Coordinates of C-alpha atoms in Angstrom, one line a residue:
X7 CA 91.4 90.8 37.2
X8 CA 93.4 89.2 40.0
X9 CA 94.5 91.7 42.7
X10 CA 98.2 92.3 42.9
X11 CA 99.2 93.1 46.5
X12 CA 101.5 96.1 47.3
X13 CA 102.7 95.1 50.8
X14 CA 105.9 93.2 51.1
X15 CA 104.3 90.5 53.2
X16 CA 101.4 89.7 50.8
X17 CA 103.8 89.8 47.9
X18 CA 105.8 87.1 49.6
X19 CA 102.7 85.1 50.4
X20 CA 101.5 85.1 46.8
X21 CA 104.8 84.7 44.9
X22 CA 106.2 82.0 47.1
X23 CA 103.0 79.9 47.2
X24 CA 101.9 80.4 50.8
X25 CA 98.4 81.8 50.2
X26 CA 95.2 80.1 49.3
X27 CA 92.4 82.3 50.5
X28 CA 92.1 85.7 52.2
X29 CA 88.9 87.2 53.6
X30 CA 89.7 90.7 52.3
X31 CA 93.0 90.8 50.5
X32 CA 92.7 94.5 49.5
X33 CA 91.7 95.6 53.0
X34 CA 94.5 93.5 54.6
X35 CA 97.0 94.9 52.1
X36 CA 96.0 98.5 53.1
X37 CA 96.5 97.6 56.8
X38 CA 99.9 96.1 56.1
X39 CA 101.0 99.2 54.1
X40 CA 99.8 101.6 56.9
X41 CA 101.8 100.1 59.8
X42 CA 102.8 97.1 61.9
X43 CA 100.2 94.4 61.8
X44 CA 100.1 91.8 64.7
X45 CA 99.1 88.4 63.3
X46 CA 98.8 84.9 64.9
X47 CA 98.8 81.2 64.3
X48 CA 97.6 78.7 66.9
X49 CA 99.3 75.5 67.8
X50 CA 97.6 72.8 69.9
X51 CA 100.0 70.8 72.0
X52 CA 98.9 67.3 70.9
X53 CA 102.5 65.9 70.8
X54 CA 105.9 66.5 72.2
X55 CA 107.1 68.2 69.1
X56 CA 105.8 69.9 66.0
X57 CA 106.6 68.1 62.7
X58 CA 107.6 69.3 59.2
X59 CA 104.0 69.7 58.3
X60 CA 104.0 72.7 60.7
X61 CA 107.0 74.3 59.0
X62 CA 104.8 75.7 56.3
X63 CA 103.0 78.2 58.6
X64 CA 106.0 78.7 60.9
X65 CA 107.7 80.1 57.7
X66 CA 104.7 82.4 57.2
X67 CA 105.3 83.8 60.7
X68 CA 109.0 84.2 59.9
X69 CA 108.2 86.1 56.7
X70 CA 105.7 88.3 58.6
X71 CA 108.4 89.4 61.0
X72 CA 111.0 89.8 58.2
X73 CA 108.6 92.2 56.4
X74 CA 108.2 94.4 59.5
X75 CA 105.2 93.0 61.3
X76 CA 104.6 91.3 64.6
X77 CA 104.1 87.5 64.9
X78 CA 102.1 86.0 67.7
X79 CA 102.5 82.3 68.4
X80 CA 99.6 81.0 70.3
X81 CA 100.0 77.8 72.2
X82 CA 96.8 75.9 72.7
X83 CA 97.0 75.0 76.4
X84 CA 93.3 75.5 76.6
X85 CA 92.0 74.3 73.3
X86 CA 94.1 71.2 73.4
X87 CA 91.8 70.0 76.2
X88 CA 89.0 70.0 73.7
X89 CA 90.7 68.9 70.4
X90 CA 90.1 70.3 67.0
X91 CA 87.6 68.1 65.0
X92 CA 88.3 69.8 61.7
X93 CA 88.3 67.2 58.9
X94 CA 89.0 64.4 61.3
X95 CA 87.1 61.1 61.3
X96 CA 87.3 60.5 65.0
X97 CA 87.8 62.4 68.3
X98 CA 91.3 63.2 69.4
X99 CA 92.6 61.4 72.5
X100 CA 92.2 63.7 75.5
X101 CA 95.4 64.6 77.2
X102 CA 95.9 65.5 80.9
X103 CA 96.7 69.1 81.9
X104 CA 100.2 67.9 82.9
X105 CA 100.9 66.3 79.6
X106 CA 99.7 69.3 77.7
X107 CA 102.0 71.5 79.8
X108 CA 104.9 69.2 79.2
X109 CA 104.2 69.2 75.4
X110 CA 104.1 73.0 75.3
X111 CA 107.5 73.2 77.1
X112 CA 109.1 70.9 74.5
X113 CA 107.5 72.6 71.5
X114 CA 108.4 76.2 72.5
X115 CA 112.1 75.9 71.7
X116 CA 111.4 75.5 67.9
X117 CA 110.0 78.9 67.5
X118 CA 113.1 80.7 68.9
X119 CA 115.0 79.4 65.9
X120 CA 112.6 81.0 63.4
X121 CA 111.4 84.1 65.2
X122 CA 113.0 86.9 67.2
X123 CA 111.3 87.4 70.5
X124 CA 111.8 90.3 72.9
X125 CA 111.0 94.0 72.9
X126 CA 108.6 94.9 70.1
X127 CA 109.4 91.5 68.5
X128 CA 107.4 88.2 68.3
X129 CA 105.5 87.1 71.4
X130 CA 104.2 83.7 72.6
X131 CA 101.0 83.3 74.5
X132 CA 99.0 80.4 75.9
X133 CA 95.2 80.5 75.5
X134 CA 94.8 78.6 78.8
X135 CA 95.5 82.0 80.3
X136 CA 92.0 83.2 79.4
X137 CA 90.1 79.9 78.5
X138 CA 90.8 78.1 81.8
X139 CA 89.1 80.8 83.9
X140 CA 86.0 81.2 81.8
X141 CA 82.7 80.9 83.7
X142 CA 80.5 78.6 81.6
X143 CA 77.2 80.5 82.1
X144 CA 78.7 83.9 81.5
X145 CA 80.5 82.6 78.4
X146 CA 77.3 81.1 77.0
X147 CA 75.5 84.4 77.6
X148 CA 78.2 86.8 76.5
X149 CA 79.8 84.8 73.6
X150 CA 77.6 81.9 72.7
X151 CA 74.7 84.1 71.6
X152 CA 76.7 85.3 68.6
X153 CA 76.9 81.8 67.1
X154 CA 74.4 80.2 64.9
X155 CA 74.3 76.4 65.1
X156 CA 72.9 76.2 61.6
X157 CA 75.9 78.2 60.3
X158 CA 78.4 76.1 62.3
X159 CA 76.9 72.9 60.8
X160 CA 77.3 74.3 57.3
X161 CA 81.1 74.5 57.5
X162 CA 82.8 71.9 55.5
X163 CA 85.1 70.8 58.3
X164 CA 82.0 69.8 60.4
X165 CA 79.7 68.9 57.5
X166 CA 82.1 66.3 56.0
X167 CA 82.1 64.5 59.4
X168 CA 78.4 64.4 59.8
X169 CA 77.8 63.4 56.1
X170 CA 79.8 60.3 56.8
X171 CA 77.6 59.5 59.9
X172 CA 80.6 59.9 62.1
X173 CA 79.9 61.1 65.7
X174 CA 80.8 64.7 66.6
X175 CA 80.8 65.2 70.4
X176 CA 79.5 68.3 72.0
X177 CA 83.0 68.8 73.4
X178 CA 84.5 69.0 69.9
X179 CA 81.6 71.1 68.6
X180 CA 82.7 73.8 71.1
X181 CA 86.2 74.0 69.6
X182 CA 85.3 76.5 66.9
X183 CA 83.7 78.8 69.5
X184 CA 86.8 78.7 71.7
X185 CA 89.1 79.4 68.7
X186 CA 86.9 82.3 67.6
X187 CA 87.1 83.7 71.2
X188 CA 90.9 83.4 70.9
X189 CA 90.9 85.9 68.1
X190 CA 88.7 88.3 70.0
X191 CA 90.9 88.0 73.1
X192 CA 94.1 88.6 71.1
X193 CA 92.5 91.6 69.4
X194 CA 91.7 93.0 72.8
X195 CA 95.1 92.2 74.4
X196 CA 97.5 92.7 71.5
X197 CA 95.6 94.6 68.8
X198 CA 95.9 91.4 66.6
X199 CA 94.4 92.0 63.2
X200 CA 95.1 88.8 61.3
X201 CA 94.7 85.1 61.9
X202 CA 96.5 82.6 59.6
X203 CA 96.3 78.9 59.3
X204 CA 95.8 76.0 56.9
X205 CA 92.8 75.9 54.6
X206 CA 91.2 73.4 57.0
X207 CA 90.9 76.3 59.5
X208 CA 88.9 78.5 57.2
X209 CA 85.6 78.0 59.1
X210 CA 87.2 78.6 62.5
X211 CA 89.0 81.7 61.3
X212 CA 85.8 83.2 59.7
X213 CA 84.0 82.6 63.0
X214 CA 86.7 84.5 64.9
X215 CA 86.4 87.4 62.4
X216 CA 82.7 87.6 62.8
X217 CA 82.8 87.4 66.6
X218 CA 85.4 90.1 66.8
X219 CA 83.3 92.4 64.5
X220 CA 80.1 91.8 66.5
X221 CA 81.6 92.1 70.0
X222 CA 84.4 94.7 69.5
X223 CA 83.2 96.4 66.3
X224 CA 86.7 95.7 64.8
X225 CA 87.7 94.9 61.3
X226 CA 90.1 91.9 61.4
X227 CA 91.2 89.5 58.7
X228 CA 91.9 85.8 57.9
X229 CA 94.5 84.2 55.5
X230 CA 94.8 80.5 54.8
X231 CA 97.5 78.4 53.2
X232 CA 97.0 75.4 51.0
X233 CA 97.2 72.0 52.7
X234 CA 100.5 70.7 51.4
X235 CA 101.1 67.3 49.9
X236 CA 104.1 66.0 48.0
X237 CA 103.9 65.5 44.3
X238 CA 103.3 61.8 44.9
X239 CA 100.3 62.5 47.1
X240 CA 101.8 61.9 50.5
X241 CA 100.9 64.2 53.4
X242 CA 103.7 66.6 54.3
X243 CA 105.2 65.7 57.7
X244 CA 105.2 61.9 57.2
X245 CA 107.9 59.6 56.0
X246 CA 108.3 55.8 55.7
X247 CA 109.7 55.9 59.3
X248 CA 106.9 58.0 60.7
X249 CA 106.5 61.7 61.6
X250 CA 109.4 64.0 60.7
X251 CA 109.8 65.8 64.0
X252 CA 111.4 69.2 64.5
X253 CA 112.8 68.5 67.9
X254 CA 116.2 66.9 67.7
X255 CA 115.6 64.5 70.6
X256 CA 112.9 62.8 68.6
X257 CA 114.6 63.0 65.2
X258 CA 118.3 63.6 64.6
X259 CA 119.5 66.5 62.6
X260 CA 121.0 64.0 60.2
X261 CA 117.7 62.2 59.6
X262 CA 116.0 65.6 59.2
X263 CA 118.5 66.5 56.6
X264 CA 118.0 63.2 54.8
X265 CA 114.2 63.8 54.7
X266 CA 114.8 66.9 52.6
X267 CA 117.6 65.4 50.6
X268 CA 115.1 62.7 49.5
X269 CA 112.6 65.2 48.1
X270 CA 111.2 64.0 44.8
X271 CA 112.5 65.9 41.8
X272 CA 109.1 67.4 41.1
X273 CA 108.9 69.1 44.5
X274 CA 112.4 70.7 44.7
X275 CA 111.6 74.1 43.2
X276 CA 108.3 74.4 45.2
X277 CA 110.0 73.4 48.5
X278 CA 112.9 75.8 48.0
X279 CA 110.3 78.6 47.8
X280 CA 108.3 77.5 50.8
X281 CA 111.0 76.3 53.2
X282 CA 114.1 78.4 52.4
X283 CA 114.8 82.1 51.9
X284 CA 116.6 81.8 48.7
X285 CA 115.5 84.3 46.0
X286 CA 112.6 83.1 43.9
X287 CA 114.7 83.2 40.7
X288 CA 117.3 80.9 42.3
X289 CA 114.5 78.5 43.5
X290 CA 113.2 78.4 39.9
X291 CA 116.6 77.8 38.5
X292 CA 117.4 74.9 40.9
X293 CA 113.9 73.4 40.5
X294 CA 114.3 73.3 36.7
X295 CA 117.5 71.2 36.9
X296 CA 117.1 67.7 35.6
X297 CA 119.0 64.4 35.7
X298 CA 121.9 64.1 38.1
X299 CA 122.1 67.9 38.4
X300 CA 118.9 68.0 40.5
X301 CA 120.7 66.2 43.2
X302 CA 122.8 69.2 43.9
X303 CA 119.6 71.2 44.3
X304 CA 118.3 68.7 46.8
X305 CA 121.5 69.1 48.9
X306 CA 121.0 72.9 48.9
X307 CA 117.4 72.4 50.0
X308 CA 118.4 70.0 52.8
X309 CA 121.2 72.4 53.9
X310 CA 119.1 75.5 53.9
X311 CA 116.1 73.9 55.8
X312 CA 118.4 72.1 58.3
X313 CA 120.3 75.3 59.0
X314 CA 117.1 77.1 59.9
X315 CA 115.8 74.3 62.2
X316 CA 119.1 72.9 63.7
X317 CA 121.8 75.4 62.8
X318 CA 124.5 75.6 60.2
X319 CA 126.9 73.3 62.1
X320 CA 124.3 70.5 62.1
X321 CA 123.6 71.0 58.4
X322 CA 127.3 70.8 57.5
X323 CA 127.7 67.7 59.7
X324 CA 124.7 66.0 58.1
X325 CA 126.1 66.6 54.6
X326 CA 129.5 65.3 55.6
X327 CA 128.0 62.2 57.2
X328 CA 126.0 61.6 54.0
X329 CA 129.1 62.0 51.8
X330 CA 131.0 59.5 54.0
X331 CA 128.2 57.0 53.8
X332 CA 128.7 56.4 50.1
X333 CA 131.6 55.3 48.1
X334 CA 133.6 58.2 46.8
X335 CA 131.4 60.7 48.6
X336 CA 128.5 60.2 46.1
X337 CA 126.2 62.7 47.8
X338 CA 124.1 62.6 44.6
X339 CA 122.6 59.3 45.7
X340 CA 119.5 59.3 48.0
X341 CA 119.5 57.6 51.4
X342 CA 116.2 56.7 53.0
X343 CA 115.8 55.4 56.5
X344 CA 113.7 52.3 57.1
X345 CA 112.9 50.8 60.4
X346 CA 112.8 47.1 61.3
X347 CA 111.4 46.1 64.7
X348 CA 113.2 43.7 67.0
X349 CA 110.0 41.6 67.0
X350 CA 110.1 41.4 63.2
X351 CA 113.8 40.4 63.3
X352 CA 113.6 37.8 66.0
X353 CA 116.6 35.6 66.1
X354 CA 117.3 36.3 62.4
X355 CA 115.4 37.2 59.2
X356 CA 116.2 36.0 55.7
X357 CA 117.6 38.6 53.3
X358 CA 114.4 38.6 51.2
X359 CA 112.2 39.1 54.3
X360 CA 114.3 42.0 55.4
X361 CA 113.6 43.7 52.1
X362 CA 109.8 43.1 52.3
X363 CA 109.5 43.9 56.0
X364 CA 111.1 47.4 55.3
X365 CA 109.1 47.9 52.1
X366 CA 112.4 48.1 50.1
X367 CA 111.0 45.3 47.9
X368 CA 107.3 44.9 47.3
X369 CA 107.4 41.1 47.4
X370 CA 109.6 38.1 48.1
X371 CA 109.6 37.5 44.4
X372 CA 111.0 41.0 43.7
X373 CA 113.6 40.6 46.4
X374 CA 114.8 37.2 45.0
X375 CA 115.0 38.8 41.5
X376 CA 117.2 41.6 42.9
X377 CA 119.6 39.2 44.4
X378 CA 119.6 36.9 41.3
X379 CA 120.4 39.9 39.1
X380 CA 123.3 40.9 41.5
X381 CA 121.5 44.2 42.2
X382 CA 121.6 44.1 46.0
X383 CA 124.3 45.0 48.4
X384 CA 124.5 45.1 52.2
X385 CA 127.1 47.5 53.5
X386 CA 128.6 47.7 50.0
X387 CA 129.0 43.9 49.8
X388 CA 127.1 41.9 47.2
X389 CA 124.3 39.7 48.5
X390 CA 124.2 36.3 46.7
X391 CA 122.0 34.1 48.8
X392 CA 118.4 35.1 49.4
X393 CA 118.1 32.8 52.4
X394 CA 121.1 34.0 54.4
X395 CA 120.0 35.4 57.8
X396 CA 120.3 39.0 58.9
X397 CA 120.6 39.3 62.7
X398 CA 120.9 42.2 65.2
X399 CA 124.7 41.8 65.0
X400 CA 124.5 42.1 61.2
X401 CA 122.6 45.4 61.4
X402 CA 124.6 46.9 64.3
X403 CA 124.0 50.6 64.5
X404 CA 122.6 50.6 61.0
X405 CA 122.6 48.5 57.8
X406 CA 123.2 50.2 54.4
X407 CA 121.1 48.5 51.7
X408 CA 121.9 49.4 48.1
X409 CA 119.5 48.5 45.3
X410 CA 121.3 49.0 42.0
X411 CA 123.5 52.0 41.7
X412 CA 121.1 54.8 42.6
X413 CA 118.8 53.6 45.4
X414 CA 120.2 53.4 48.9
X415 CA 118.6 52.8 52.3
X416 CA 119.6 52.7 55.9
X417 CA 117.9 50.0 58.0
X418 CA 117.8 50.6 61.7
X419 CA 116.4 48.5 64.5
X420 CA 113.4 49.9 66.5
X421 CA 112.0 48.5 69.7

């Protein structure tokens, strides 16, 4: 019989689809029912911003706080210097300490939109605070002795790399020890009882639980979420134009809104549960809509997610801009952003080549067929000649490309 949790937090995790595995769900449930549980998720500073792939576990921290517990966001100022090898085929590029510090500064602002910091609220820490000052020999003697290399090699995140005969450096191999030490240190400093993360972090989390039990004699827990992909198999966080960043200086609120507006029909209900706070019954109702009606659900999804990340004003402005982009305010029509580099464009590019270069058409033959069937419009004007040139002046700030009545794209120039 499947265990049915009693605590508000675990009920949310299960019913909304956040949870994949838990090391001891009944034990954790008892702790959550007994009092405030501090829990953490770690974020390495490998880029200037987090992307929508991180929103999954940011929402987990938000729900943790909304159900009365204490979120800890741990910035990986120390672990970023090593790089997590989990399920990677190659070593991460090493960043300088200055670059890591710069990335942490730009990432931090996102969390203040989702969590309430301050007295007895969420806290943010940087593991460089304790990792940078470690004495190597003391660390090996005091912590390294608790780790079995045989066991570390058995974890799927490492094993999958070695099975493909891909090199795993000694530097990367140390990552799981450092992450395990983070859990021990957070237990000592903040009474942290729970680490959460994606399912690819299971081995690292289990190591931290085992280390904390051995060194501190404490019972702590781990909870993982499924690695999320869209219904068509794409990794969450990526789009045709690249990563969907959470920082507005890297991706405008409008483009962020459009990413969610372009959600495939099959993902609407699931994404409403994961990325908004709408009641589950409403998420199910909206997700069950079909035909043209599902477009209204996509607008609600885009508005709700954008409001959390960029504010209600930004969401309203994005929706208004989208309405104005289409004739008659047809917000029911999707708008995808495609990038065309200046090098690709050169002095000018034929209409057909613009379509293939931006993957709007799969081939020149398909592009010519669209034009021949009078199914292509640029900025709402019918395209009749496949060989007419598109120039930088033609595109301007952006070029609206319409394929038939329901497919719409915006082509922008990129350096």
